[in-house]
Coordinates of C-alpha atoms and ligand atoms in Angstrom, one line a residue:
M1 CA 75.3 103.5 98.6
A2 CA 78.8 102.8 98.2
K3 CA 81.8 104.2 96.4
R4 CA 83.6 102.0 93.6
N5 CA 87.0 101.7 92.4
I6 CA 87.6 103.9 89.2
V7 CA 89.6 101.8 86.4
K8 CA 92.7 103.4 85.2
L9 CA 94.2 103.7 81.7
G10 CA 95.9 100.6 80.8
D11 CA 93.3 98.4 81.9
D12 CA 91.9 96.3 79.1
V13 CA 88.2 96.7 80.5
L14 CA 88.5 100.4 79.1
K15 CA 89.1 99.2 75.4
K16 CA 86.2 96.7 75.3
V17 CA 82.8 97.2 73.6
C18 CA 80.2 97.0 76.1
R19 CA 77.0 94.7 75.9
T20 CA 73.3 95.9 75.8
Q21 CA 71.9 96.3 79.2
L22 CA 68.7 94.1 79.2
T23 CA 67.5 94.2 83.1
F24 CA 66.0 97.4 85.0
D25 CA 66.2 95.6 88.5
E26 CA 67.3 96.8 91.9
K27 CA 70.8 95.7 90.9
L28 CA 71.1 98.1 88.3
H29 CA 69.7 100.8 90.5
Q30 CA 72.3 99.9 93.2
I31 CA 75.0 100.3 90.4
F32 CA 73.6 103.8 89.4
D33 CA 73.5 104.7 92.8
D34 CA 77.0 103.7 93.5
M35 CA 78.3 105.2 90.3
A36 CA 76.6 108.5 91.4
E37 CA 78.5 108.8 94.7
T38 CA 81.8 107.8 93.1
M39 CA 81.5 110.3 90.3
Y40 CA 80.7 113.2 92.7
E41 CA 83.3 112.2 95.3
A42 CA 86.0 112.3 92.2
E43 CA 84.3 115.8 91.2
G44 CA 83.8 114.2 87.7
V45 CA 81.0 115.3 85.0
G46 CA 80.3 111.7 83.9
L47 CA 81.0 108.3 84.3
A48 CA 80.7 105.1 82.3
A49 CA 79.9 101.3 83.3
P50 CA 83.3 100.1 82.4
Q51 CA 85.1 102.7 84.5
V52 CA 83.8 100.7 87.4
G53 CA 84.5 97.5 85.8
I54 CA 81.4 96.5 84.0
L55 CA 81.2 96.0 80.5
R56 CA 77.3 97.0 79.7
R57 CA 75.9 100.1 78.1
F58 CA 75.3 102.5 80.7
C59 CA 76.6 105.8 82.0
I60 CA 75.7 108.9 84.0
I61 CA 76.6 112.5 83.5
D62 CA 76.0 115.6 85.5
V63 CA 77.2 119.0 84.0
G64 CA 75.6 121.0 86.8
D65 CA 72.2 120.8 86.0
G66 CA 71.5 117.3 87.8
I67 CA 72.3 113.6 87.2
I68 CA 71.0 112.0 84.0
E69 CA 71.3 108.2 84.1
L70 CA 71.5 106.6 80.5
V71 CA 71.0 103.0 79.5
N72 CA 71.8 101.8 76.1
P73 CA 72.2 105.5 74.9
V74 CA 72.5 106.1 70.8
I75 CA 73.2 109.4 69.6
I76 CA 70.5 110.1 67.0
S77 CA 71.6 113.5 65.8
K78 CA 74.4 116.0 66.1
E79 CA 75.4 119.2 64.8
G80 CA 78.1 121.8 64.8
T81 CA 81.4 121.4 66.4
Q82 CA 83.5 122.4 69.3
T83 CA 86.9 122.4 70.4
G84 CA 88.1 122.3 73.7
D85 CA 90.3 120.3 76.5
E86 CA 88.8 117.4 78.0
G87 CA 89.6 114.9 80.6
C88 CA 88.7 111.5 82.2
L89 CA 88.2 110.0 85.6
S90 CA 90.2 107.0 84.3
I91 CA 93.0 109.1 83.0
P92 CA 94.0 111.5 85.8
N93 CA 96.0 114.6 85.4
R94 CA 95.8 114.5 81.6
Y95 CA 93.9 116.9 79.4
E96 CA 93.9 117.0 75.6
S97 CA 92.0 119.2 72.9
V98 CA 89.1 117.0 71.4
T99 CA 86.7 118.4 68.8
R100 CA 83.0 117.1 69.5
P101 CA 79.7 118.1 68.1
M102 CA 78.5 121.3 69.8
S103 CA 74.9 119.6 70.2
V104 CA 73.7 116.4 70.3
V105 CA 70.4 114.3 70.8
V106 CA 70.3 110.9 72.5
R107 CA 67.9 108.2 72.7
A108 CA 68.2 105.9 75.9
Q109 CA 66.6 104.3 78.5
D110 CA 66.2 105.3 82.0
R111 CA 66.9 102.9 85.1
N112 CA 63.5 101.4 84.8
G113 CA 63.5 101.0 81.0
N114 CA 61.4 103.7 80.0
N115 CA 62.4 105.4 76.7
I116 CA 64.0 109.0 77.1
T117 CA 65.4 111.5 74.9
V118 CA 68.1 113.9 76.2
S119 CA 69.6 116.8 74.3
G120 CA 72.5 118.8 75.1
E121 CA 74.7 121.5 73.8
G122 CA 78.3 122.7 74.8
L123 CA 79.6 120.8 78.0
K124 CA 76.7 118.6 78.0
A125 CA 77.1 117.5 74.4
R126 CA 80.6 116.8 75.0
A127 CA 80.0 114.8 78.2
L128 CA 77.3 112.7 76.5
C129 CA 79.8 111.9 73.5
H130 CA 82.7 111.2 75.9
E131 CA 80.6 108.7 78.2
I132 CA 78.9 107.0 75.1
D133 CA 82.5 106.5 73.4
H134 CA 83.4 104.5 76.6
L135 CA 80.8 102.1 76.0
D136 CA 82.8 101.3 72.8
G137 CA 86.2 101.2 74.1
I138 CA 86.8 104.5 73.0
L139 CA 88.8 106.9 75.3
F140 CA 89.4 110.9 74.5
I141 CA 92.9 110.2 73.9
D142 CA 92.1 108.0 71.1
R143 CA 90.2 111.3 69.7
K144 CA 92.5 114.0 70.6
D145 CA 93.3 116.7 67.9
K146 CA 96.5 116.3 66.1
Ligands
NI201 NI1 86.0 109.0 80.6

């Protein structure tokens, strides 16, 4: 595994809409392994492909109950709301209040292309929404409460 550089605010790559990931090969597995190492070293709870300069639709989260790898994730349902401070490894030392769904259900693929469904509440729902937003070029500062 190798740690990758995290793209920071101001880089256009963070504002782009990512393309569908179509291959589930060793190259993707290597990137996932690198992203995990990068996220844990930075003490984050999520990391999306564009944050390591890759404009493809995949991301990882770990809110303390193990890593979840998501390829081509789509939020298929959401319920309730929660308001709380949020940050991002691409925007160091900045935290803003963001309102998110209290719970979400996400459909995605795993690193081998198998279909998976992931449900999350609270912080997990927040992390899922935050990372999936990255795949559409949306940052938490674009969603901060007024
Ligand atoms: Ni982020």
